[in-house]
Amino acid sequence: MRRRDVTKIEWVRSHDGSEGMSWNALRAIRIDEDGKRRSANHCEHVNEACRFCYAEKLNARLGGLPFKPGHRKDYTFEIDEKKLLEPLRRKKPTRIFCESMSDMFGEWWPEEFIDQEYAVMGMAHWHTFINLSKRPKRRRDYLNSPTKRNDIELAAERIRASKGLAVSPKWCFQWPLPNVIEGTSVSCQEEADAFVPILLDTPAALRVVSAEPLLGPIDFRHNWQPEGICIDWLKGCNGTEPPIPRIDWLIVGGESGPSARPMHPAWARAIREQCKAAGVAFFFKQWGEFAPSTFTRRLGQQIAMTEHGKVERRPEIIAPSETVMERLGKKAAGRLLDGVEYNEFPR
Ligand code: SF4
């Protein structure tokens, strides 16, 4: 993989502290006004958390179009073969963030592209792939399809044969792939209620939920299903046998960027305590733009915030129910929660 594929995202760092990689083989191609072929990324907003999508901003800088469904017609969608095979070329075991500039399960990506990505993930068994999607339904249906394992093994065989790669004994795939962590992103209870049950119904060796940007409180423990059963997503049991799958890893982070929305400390603390009680790995990625106030910045950079997410720009009049947050910027805000850096990773 090339230097520019190195990512500074903390949750893909290896145990030895070395940086992880992002892997973006899916490409949106268009011919611009000058007749030049442009290779960009494409995605589409799913919910409120996508409003300040970092990938969309980066894509715009590279000459890509806004992440809107209307732009599907402006592209042809391709898979970059060189990029696709990069994990196979990298020998050092690495944590790899799949399709960090899009969503592998966006409806516009043909299923045969996804087969090829899973084939490479299976072949590159020495890496750990982290696959976040806000389209958990398409992924569940894809991975639950009775022919899928076979499709992926055939795709792997085609890649092997066309590239003249030697056969590795480890290529007899275990299913689900043991080196792929399937995950979804949620920013509030409503999104968690919609996405987490689908993630738990998806074949996966391990499951991660990224609560980033965290825009409201989320209770991952007591979730009532339509049938009247209460399921604890962190303990993975509802009192019946066999126990249902659980979330193995939770990542929490605040939003960054000029228009960022603050994350109330109580939301992050509550998730940390839920994880602790259930023995689930907890990773605190960042505060983002705002952190609990140290009153070090000039007046006007502070806001008063309630646990319900209500924000007032008059922190000098603070009600007991309010916390003062300060716009420090992502770097200065850092990633300590109550003085501790949480870097847990599932085993
Ligand atoms: S799904 Fe992810 S990449 Fe796509 S628009 Fe939303 S935040 Fe951006």
JSON list of C-alpha atoms in Angstrom, two decimals, residues 44-57 134 185-188 191 195 210-216 253 255-256 261:
[
{"chain": "A", "resi": 44, "resn": "GLU", "atom": "CA", "xyz": [-24.96, 9.30, -0.39]},
{"chain": "A", "resi": 45, "resn": "HIS", "atom": "CA", "xyz": [-26.20, 10.69, 2.92]},
{"chain": "A", "resi": 46, "resn": "VAL", "atom": "CA", "xyz": [-28.13, 8.23, 5.05]},
{"chain": "A", "resi": 47, "resn": "ASN", "atom": "CA", "xyz": [-28.97, 10.24, 8.14]},
{"chain": "A", "resi": 48, "resn": "GLU", "atom": "CA", "xyz": [-28.22, 13.35, 10.17]},
{"chain": "A", "resi": 49, "resn": "ALA", "atom": "CA", "xyz": [-24.76, 12.10, 11.12]},
{"chain": "A", "resi": 50, "resn": "CYS", "atom": "CA", "xyz": [-23.70, 12.34, 7.45]},
{"chain": "A", "resi": 51, "resn": "ARG", "atom": "CA", "xyz": [-24.35, 16.11, 7.36]},
{"chain": "A", "resi": 52, "resn": "PHE", "atom": "CA", "xyz": [-20.66, 17.08, 7.67]},
{"chain": "A", "resi": 53, "resn": "CYS", "atom": "CA", "xyz": [-19.22, 13.94, 6.06]},
{"chain": "A", "resi": 54, "resn": "TYR", "atom": "CA", "xyz": [-15.39, 14.17, 6.01]},
{"chain": "A", "resi": 55, "resn": "ALA", "atom": "CA", "xyz": [-15.17, 11.91, 2.94]},
{"chain": "A", "resi": 56, "resn": "GLU", "atom": "CA", "xyz": [-17.44, 14.22, 0.97]},
{"chain": "A", "resi": 57, "resn": "LYS", "atom": "CA", "xyz": [-15.25, 17.22, 1.82]},
{"chain": "A", "resi": 134, "resn": "LYS", "atom": "CA", "xyz": [-24.61, 2.54, 7.22]},
{"chain": "A", "resi": 185, "resn": "SER", "atom": "CA", "xyz": [-22.12, 3.76, 12.70]},
{"chain": "A", "resi": 186, "resn": "VAL", "atom": "CA", "xyz": [-24.81, 5.34, 14.85]},
{"chain": "A", "resi": 187, "resn": "SER", "atom": "CA", "xyz": [-25.08, 8.76, 16.42]},
{"chain": "A", "resi": 188, "resn": "CYS", "atom": "CA", "xyz": [-28.23, 8.54, 18.56]},
{"chain": "A", "resi": 191, "resn": "GLU", "atom": "CA", "xyz": [-30.19, 5.12, 14.66]},
{"chain": "A", "resi": 195, "resn": "PHE", "atom": "CA", "xyz": [-29.08, -0.49, 12.77]},
{"chain": "A", "resi": 210, "resn": "SER", "atom": "CA", "xyz": [-18.94, 3.28, 15.98]},
{"chain": "A", "resi": 211, "resn": "ALA", "atom": "CA", "xyz": [-20.89, 5.90, 17.93]},
{"chain": "A", "resi": 212, "resn": "GLU", "atom": "CA", "xyz": [-19.32, 8.79, 16.06]},
{"chain": "A", "resi": 213, "resn": "PRO", "atom": "CA", "xyz": [-20.24, 11.56, 15.85]},
{"chain": "A", "resi": 214, "resn": "LEU", "atom": "CA", "xyz": [-22.14, 10.94, 19.07]},
{"chain": "A", "resi": 215, "resn": "LEU", "atom": "CA", "xyz": [-25.06, 13.38, 18.97]},
{"chain": "A", "resi": 216, "resn": "GLY", "atom": "CA", "xyz": [-27.23, 12.06, 21.80]},
{"chain": "A", "resi": 253, "resn": "GLY", "atom": "CA", "xyz": [-16.14, 10.04, 19.31]},
{"chain": "A", "resi": 255, "resn": "GLU", "atom": "CA", "xyz": [-17.59, 15.58, 15.77]},
{"chain": "A", "resi": 256, "resn": "SER", "atom": "CA", "xyz": [-14.78, 17.72, 14.35]},
{"chain": "A", "resi": 261, "resn": "ARG", "atom": "CA", "xyz": [-21.91, 19.62, 17.10]}
]
